[in-house]
JSON list of C-alpha atoms and ligand atoms in Angstrom, two decimals:
[
{"chain": "A", "resi": 1, "resn": "MET", "atom": "CA", "xyz": [21.19, -2.52, -9.88]},
{"chain": "A", "resi": 2, "resn": "THR", "atom": "CA", "xyz": [18.78, -2.81, -7.01]},
{"chain": "A", "resi": 3, "resn": "VAL", "atom": "CA", "xyz": [15.16, -3.84, -7.33]},
{"chain": "A", "resi": 4, "resn": "SER", "atom": "CA", "xyz": [14.36, -0.15, -7.83]},
{"chain": "A", "resi": 5, "resn": "GLY", "atom": "CA", "xyz": [16.30, 0.23, -11.04]},
{"chain": "A", "resi": 6, "resn": "LEU", "atom": "CA", "xyz": [18.57, 2.72, -9.30]},
{"chain": "A", "resi": 7, "resn": "PRO", "atom": "CA", "xyz": [22.18, 1.95, -8.37]},
{"chain": "A", "resi": 8, "resn": "PRO", "atom": "CA", "xyz": [22.77, 0.39, -4.95]},
{"chain": "A", "resi": 9, "resn": "TYR", "atom": "CA", "xyz": [22.13, 2.65, -1.98]},
{"chain": "A", "resi": 10, "resn": "ASP", "atom": "CA", "xyz": [24.78, 5.36, -1.74]},
{"chain": "A", "resi": 11, "resn": "ASP", "atom": "CA", "xyz": [25.64, 6.19, 1.86]},
{"chain": "A", "resi": 12, "resn": "THR", "atom": "CA", "xyz": [27.07, 9.55, 0.80]},
{"chain": "A", "resi": 13, "resn": "ASN", "atom": "CA", "xyz": [23.78, 10.90, -0.59]},
{"chain": "A", "resi": 14, "resn": "ILE", "atom": "CA", "xyz": [22.73, 14.20, 0.95]},
{"chain": "A", "resi": 15, "resn": "PHE", "atom": "CA", "xyz": [19.75, 12.82, 2.85]},
{"chain": "A", "resi": 16, "resn": "ALA", "atom": "CA", "xyz": [21.87, 10.03, 4.38]},
{"chain": "A", "resi": 17, "resn": "ARG", "atom": "CA", "xyz": [24.21, 12.77, 5.58]},
{"chain": "A", "resi": 18, "resn": "ILE", "atom": "CA", "xyz": [21.28, 14.74, 7.04]},
{"chain": "A", "resi": 19, "resn": "LEU", "atom": "CA", "xyz": [20.09, 11.56, 8.81]},
{"chain": "A", "resi": 20, "resn": "ARG", "atom": "CA", "xyz": [23.55, 11.14, 10.34]},
{"chain": "A", "resi": 21, "resn": "GLY", "atom": "CA", "xyz": [23.57, 14.78, 11.42]},
{"chain": "A", "resi": 22, "resn": "GLU", "atom": "CA", "xyz": [26.57, 15.61, 9.20]},
{"chain": "A", "resi": 23, "resn": "ILE", "atom": "CA", "xyz": [24.64, 18.31, 7.33]},
{"chain": "A", "resi": 24, "resn": "PRO", "atom": "CA", "xyz": [22.20, 20.74, 8.94]},
{"chain": "A", "resi": 25, "resn": "ALA", "atom": "CA", "xyz": [18.52, 20.67, 8.08]},
{"chain": "A", "resi": 26, "resn": "LYS", "atom": "CA", "xyz": [15.49, 22.52, 9.40]},
{"chain": "A", "resi": 27, "resn": "ARG", "atom": "CA", "xyz": [13.98, 19.51, 11.09]},
{"chain": "A", "resi": 28, "resn": "VAL", "atom": "CA", "xyz": [10.25, 19.52, 11.80]},
{"chain": "A", "resi": 29, "resn": "TYR", "atom": "CA", "xyz": [9.59, 15.93, 12.91]},
{"chain": "A", "resi": 30, "resn": "GLU", "atom": "CA", "xyz": [11.42, 12.78, 13.91]},
{"chain": "A", "resi": 31, "resn": "ASP", "atom": "CA", "xyz": [10.36, 9.41, 15.23]},
{"chain": "A", "resi": 32, "resn": "GLU", "atom": "CA", "xyz": [11.66, 5.83, 15.14]},
{"chain": "A", "resi": 33, "resn": "TRP", "atom": "CA", "xyz": [10.89, 5.46, 11.44]},
{"chain": "A", "resi": 34, "resn": "ALA", "atom": "CA", "xyz": [11.21, 8.81, 9.75]},
{"chain": "A", "resi": 35, "resn": "LEU", "atom": "CA", "xyz": [12.73, 12.26, 9.70]},
{"chain": "A", "resi": 36, "resn": "ALA", "atom": "CA", "xyz": [11.10, 15.35, 8.19]},
{"chain": "A", "resi": 37, "resn": "PHE", "atom": "CA", "xyz": [12.75, 18.65, 7.32]},
{"chain": "A", "resi": 38, "resn": "HIS", "atom": "CA", "xyz": [12.09, 21.70, 5.20]},
{"chain": "A", "resi": 39, "resn": "ASP", "atom": "CA", "xyz": [13.06, 21.50, 1.53]},
{"chain": "A", "resi": 40, "resn": "ILE", "atom": "CA", "xyz": [16.00, 23.78, 0.83]},
{"chain": "A", "resi": 41, "resn": "ALA", "atom": "CA", "xyz": [14.23, 25.22, -2.24]},
{"chain": "A", "resi": 42, "resn": "PRO", "atom": "CA", "xyz": [10.56, 25.36, -1.26]},
{"chain": "A", "resi": 43, "resn": "GLN", "atom": "CA", "xyz": [7.97, 25.29, -4.03]},
{"chain": "A", "resi": 44, "resn": "ALA", "atom": "CA", "xyz": [5.01, 26.09, -1.76]},
{"chain": "A", "resi": 45, "resn": "PRO", "atom": "CA", "xyz": [4.55, 27.97, 1.53]},
{"chain": "A", "resi": 46, "resn": "ASN", "atom": "CA", "xyz": [4.94, 24.59, 3.23]},
{"chain": "A", "resi": 47, "resn": "HIS", "atom": "CA", "xyz": [7.36, 22.22, 1.51]},
{"chain": "A", "resi": 48, "resn": "VAL", "atom": "CA", "xyz": [8.66, 19.48, 3.74]},
{"chain": "A", "resi": 49, "resn": "LEU", "atom": "CA", "xyz": [10.50, 16.29, 2.86]},
{"chain": "A", "resi": 50, "resn": "VAL", "atom": "CA", "xyz": [9.76, 13.12, 4.83]},
{"chain": "A", "resi": 51, "resn": "ILE", "atom": "CA", "xyz": [12.35, 10.35, 4.62]},
{"chain": "A", "resi": 52, "resn": "PRO", "atom": "CA", "xyz": [12.47, 6.87, 6.10]},
{"chain": "A", "resi": 53, "resn": "LYS", "atom": "CA", "xyz": [15.37, 6.10, 8.41]},
{"chain": "A", "resi": 54, "resn": "GLY", "atom": "CA", "xyz": [16.18, 2.89, 6.52]},
{"chain": "A", "resi": 55, "resn": "LYS", "atom": "CA", "xyz": [18.51, 2.79, 3.53]},
{"chain": "A", "resi": 56, "resn": "TYR", "atom": "CA", "xyz": [16.06, 2.85, 0.62]},
{"chain": "A", "resi": 57, "resn": "CYS", "atom": "CA", "xyz": [16.83, 4.54, -2.69]},
{"chain": "A", "resi": 58, "resn": "SER", "atom": "CA", "xyz": [13.28, 5.06, -3.80]},
{"chain": "A", "resi": 59, "resn": "PHE", "atom": "CA", "xyz": [9.63, 4.11, -3.44]},
{"chain": "A", "resi": 60, "resn": "ALA", "atom": "CA", "xyz": [10.36, 1.10, -5.63]},
{"chain": "A", "resi": 61, "resn": "ASP", "atom": "CA", "xyz": [12.81, -0.64, -3.32]},
{"chain": "A", "resi": 62, "resn": "PHE", "atom": "CA", "xyz": [11.03, 0.60, -0.19]},
{"chain": "A", "resi": 63, "resn": "SER", "atom": "CA", "xyz": [7.73, -0.92, -1.29]},
{"chain": "A", "resi": 64, "resn": "ALA", "atom": "CA", "xyz": [9.45, -4.17, -2.32]},
{"chain": "A", "resi": 65, "resn": "ALA", "atom": "CA", "xyz": [11.98, -4.66, 0.47]},
{"chain": "A", "resi": 66, "resn": "ALA", "atom": "CA", "xyz": [11.01, -2.71, 3.59]},
{"chain": "A", "resi": 67, "resn": "SER", "atom": "CA", "xyz": [9.36, -4.53, 6.46]},
{"chain": "A", "resi": 68, "resn": "ASP", "atom": "CA", "xyz": [5.69, -4.04, 7.21]},
{"chain": "A", "resi": 69, "resn": "ALA", "atom": "CA", "xyz": [6.72, -2.15, 10.36]},
{"chain": "A", "resi": 70, "resn": "GLU", "atom": "CA", "xyz": [8.95, 0.22, 8.38]},
{"chain": "A", "resi": 71, "resn": "ILE", "atom": "CA", "xyz": [6.22, 0.87, 5.81]},
{"chain": "A", "resi": 72, "resn": "ALA", "atom": "CA", "xyz": [3.54, 1.44, 8.42]},
{"chain": "A", "resi": 73, "resn": "GLY", "atom": "CA", "xyz": [5.84, 3.60, 10.49]},
{"chain": "A", "resi": 74, "resn": "PHE", "atom": "CA", "xyz": [6.82, 5.73, 7.54]},
{"chain": "A", "resi": 75, "resn": "ILE", "atom": "CA", "xyz": [3.28, 6.24, 6.27]},
{"chain": "A", "resi": 76, "resn": "ARG", "atom": "CA", "xyz": [2.09, 7.14, 9.74]},
{"chain": "A", "resi": 77, "resn": "ALA", "atom": "CA", "xyz": [4.98, 9.59, 10.09]},
{"chain": "A", "resi": 78, "resn": "VAL", "atom": "CA", "xyz": [3.97, 11.36, 6.85]},
{"chain": "A", "resi": 79, "resn": "GLY", "atom": "CA", "xyz": [0.45, 11.74, 8.23]},
{"chain": "A", "resi": 80, "resn": "ASN", "atom": "CA", "xyz": [1.77, 12.93, 11.57]},
{"chain": "A", "resi": 81, "resn": "VAL", "atom": "CA", "xyz": [3.90, 15.61, 9.91]},
{"chain": "A", "resi": 82, "resn": "ALA", "atom": "CA", "xyz": [0.97, 16.96, 7.92]},
{"chain": "A", "resi": 83, "resn": "ARG", "atom": "CA", "xyz": [-1.23, 16.94, 11.00]},
{"chain": "A", "resi": 84, "resn": "GLU", "atom": "CA", "xyz": [1.36, 18.64, 13.18]},
{"chain": "A", "resi": 85, "resn": "LEU", "atom": "CA", "xyz": [1.88, 21.32, 10.53]},
{"chain": "A", "resi": 86, "resn": "GLY", "atom": "CA", "xyz": [-1.86, 21.99, 10.59]},
{"chain": "A", "resi": 87, "resn": "LEU", "atom": "CA", "xyz": [-2.32, 21.08, 6.93]},
{"chain": "A", "resi": 88, "resn": "GLU", "atom": "CA", "xyz": [-5.18, 18.60, 7.10]},
{"chain": "A", "resi": 89, "resn": "GLU", "atom": "CA", "xyz": [-7.60, 21.47, 6.65]},
{"chain": "A", "resi": 90, "resn": "PRO", "atom": "CA", "xyz": [-7.51, 22.94, 3.99]},
{"chain": "A", "resi": 91, "resn": "GLY", "atom": "CA", "xyz": [-5.39, 20.12, 2.60]},
{"chain": "A", "resi": 92, "resn": "TYR", "atom": "CA", "xyz": [-2.02, 19.23, 1.14]},
{"chain": "A", "resi": 93, "resn": "ARG", "atom": "CA", "xyz": [-0.27, 17.26, -1.60]},
{"chain": "A", "resi": 94, "resn": "LEU", "atom": "CA", "xyz": [2.15, 14.34, -1.37]},
{"chain": "A", "resi": 95, "resn": "LEU", "atom": "CA", "xyz": [4.65, 13.56, -4.13]},
{"chain": "A", "resi": 96, "resn": "ALA", "atom": "CA", "xyz": [7.36, 10.93, -4.43]},
{"chain": "A", "resi": 97, "resn": "ASN", "atom": "CA", "xyz": [9.61, 11.11, -7.49]},
{"chain": "A", "resi": 98, "resn": "MET", "atom": "CA", "xyz": [11.14, 7.81, -8.56]},
{"chain": "A", "resi": 99, "resn": "GLY", "atom": "CA", "xyz": [13.98, 7.25, -10.98]},
{"chain": "A", "resi": 100, "resn": "ASN", "atom": "CA", "xyz": [14.84, 9.06, -14.17]},
{"chain": "A", "resi": 101, "resn": "HIS", "atom": "CA", "xyz": [11.39, 9.73, -15.61]},
{"chain": "A", "resi": 102, "resn": "GLY", "atom": "CA", "xyz": [10.17, 10.68, -12.16]},
{"chain": "A", "resi": 103, "resn": "GLY", "atom": "CA", "xyz": [12.86, 13.34, -11.94]},
{"chain": "A", "resi": 104, "resn": "GLN", "atom": "CA", "xyz": [14.34, 11.91, -8.74]},
{"chain": "A", "resi": 105, "resn": "GLU", "atom": "CA", "xyz": [17.52, 13.79, -7.82]},
{"chain": "A", "resi": 106, "resn": "VAL", "atom": "CA", "xyz": [18.38, 12.48, -4.36]},
{"chain": "A", "resi": 107, "resn": "PRO", "atom": "CA", "xyz": [18.66, 8.66, -4.18]},
{"chain": "A", "resi": 108, "resn": "HIS", "atom": "CA", "xyz": [17.10, 8.22, -0.74]},
{"chain": "A", "resi": 109, "resn": "LEU", "atom": "CA", "xyz": [13.31, 7.79, -0.72]},
{"chain": "A", "resi": 110, "resn": "HIS", "atom": "CA", "xyz": [11.58, 11.03, 0.14]},
{"chain": "A", "resi": 111, "resn": "VAL", "atom": "CA", "xyz": [7.99, 12.17, 0.09]},
{"chain": "A", "resi": 112, "resn": "HIS", "atom": "CA", "xyz": [7.42, 15.83, -0.67]},
{"chain": "A", "resi": 113, "resn": "LEU", "atom": "CA", "xyz": [4.66, 17.37, 1.42]},
{"chain": "A", "resi": 114, "resn": "PHE", "atom": "CA", "xyz": [3.29, 20.60, -0.08]},
{"chain": "A", "resi": 115, "resn": "GLY", "atom": "CA", "xyz": [0.72, 22.91, 1.46]},
{"chain": "A", "resi": 116, "resn": "GLY", "atom": "CA", "xyz": [-0.18, 26.41, 2.48]},
{"chain": "A", "resi": 117, "resn": "ARG", "atom": "CA", "xyz": [-1.90, 27.47, -0.73]},
{"chain": "A", "resi": 118, "resn": "PHE", "atom": "CA", "xyz": [-4.19, 26.05, -3.40]},
{"chain": "A", "resi": 119, "resn": "LEU", "atom": "CA", "xyz": [-1.92, 23.82, -5.45]},
{"chain": "A", "resi": 120, "resn": "GLY", "atom": "CA", "xyz": [-3.91, 23.41, -8.63]},
{"chain": "A", "resi": 121, "resn": "ARG", "atom": "CA", "xyz": [-5.01, 20.10, -10.03]},
{"chain": "A", "resi": 122, "resn": "MET", "atom": "CA", "xyz": [-1.72, 18.44, -10.99]},
{"chain": "A", "resi": 123, "resn": "ILE", "atom": "CA", "xyz": [1.97, 19.03, -11.56]},
{"chain": "A", "resi": 124, "resn": "SER", "atom": "CA", "xyz": [3.32, 20.00, -14.97]},
{"chain": "A", "resi": 125, "resn": "ALA", "atom": "CA", "xyz": [5.87, 17.93, -16.85]},
{"chain": "A", "resi": 126, "resn": "GLY", "atom": "CA", "xyz": [8.25, 20.87, -17.18]},
{"chain": "B", "resi": 201, "resn": "AMP", "atom": "P1", "xyz": [13.68, 15.03, -5.93]},
{"chain": "B", "resi": 201, "resn": "AMP", "atom": "O1", "xyz": [13.78, 15.70, -7.25]},
{"chain": "B", "resi": 201, "resn": "AMP", "atom": "O2", "xyz": [12.32, 14.44, -5.69]},
{"chain": "B", "resi": 201, "resn": "AMP", "atom": "O3", "xyz": [14.80, 14.05, -5.71]},
{"chain": "B", "resi": 201, "resn": "AMP", "atom": "O4", "xyz": [13.79, 16.17, -4.85]},
{"chain": "B", "resi": 201, "resn": "AMP", "atom": "C1", "xyz": [14.94, 16.45, -4.12]},
{"chain": "B", "resi": 201, "resn": "AMP", "atom": "C2", "xyz": [14.62, 17.64, -3.27]},
{"chain": "B", "resi": 201, "resn": "AMP", "atom": "O5", "xyz": [15.63, 17.76, -2.28]},
{"chain": "B", "resi": 201, "resn": "AMP", "atom": "C3", "xyz": [14.56, 18.97, -4.01]},
{"chain": "B", "resi": 201, "resn": "AMP", "atom": "O6", "xyz": [13.26, 19.54, -3.83]},
{"chain": "B", "resi": 201, "resn": "AMP", "atom": "C4", "xyz": [15.66, 19.80, -3.36]},
{"chain": "B", "resi": 201, "resn": "AMP", "atom": "O7", "xyz": [15.33, 21.16, -3.24]},
{"chain": "B", "resi": 201, "resn": "AMP", "atom": "C5", "xyz": [15.80, 19.11, -2.01]},
{"chain": "B", "resi": 201, "resn": "AMP", "atom": "N1", "xyz": [17.10, 19.24, -1.37]},
{"chain": "B", "resi": 201, "resn": "AMP", "atom": "C6", "xyz": [18.32, 19.03, -1.90]},
{"chain": "B", "resi": 201, "resn": "AMP", "atom": "N2", "xyz": [19.28, 19.23, -0.99]},
{"chain": "B", "resi": 201, "resn": "AMP", "atom": "C7", "xyz": [18.66, 19.53, 0.17]},
{"chain": "B", "resi": 201, "resn": "AMP", "atom": "C8", "xyz": [19.10, 19.85, 1.49]},
{"chain": "B", "resi": 201, "resn": "AMP", "atom": "N3", "xyz": [20.40, 19.86, 1.82]},
{"chain": "B", "resi": 201, "resn": "AMP", "atom": "N4", "xyz": [18.17, 20.14, 2.43]},
{"chain": "B", "resi": 201, "resn": "AMP", "atom": "C9", "xyz": [16.86, 20.13, 2.11]},
{"chain": "B", "resi": 201, "resn": "AMP", "atom": "N5", "xyz": [16.38, 19.85, 0.89]},
{"chain": "B", "resi": 201, "resn": "AMP", "atom": "C10", "xyz": [17.26, 19.56, -0.07]}
]
């Protein structure tokens, strides 16, 4: 197991394949540190996934093992995506699922960026 409690990074995961250009995605942003694309099953008018370019399974191993430059670059990229999508006003929500209880399905760190409508106070556990 990695530091994240997930299995070692799997190069065949779907987001790794999107990063390599093997699978199409509706890309909205890319820089040195991150790629952003529309979620295939959107749960809000804007639902974008932002992923780091490095091989990190989850927030757990990213926060523990990524370099300061990777972390700063990724966080800035998330902010850039939201800004470029025009979501800073009236606002948006960020969500990163981690591991089993977090409901993480794809084992490459991704931040969900939701916006385009009032999102309520919190997610449900359903
Ligand atoms: P999570 O449960 O946090 O791991 O979320 C994984 C997300 O990836 C879900 O919201 C899926 O709809 C989304 N997803 C899965 N496959 C693709 C794909 N090929 N392109 C875009 N989004 C995807």
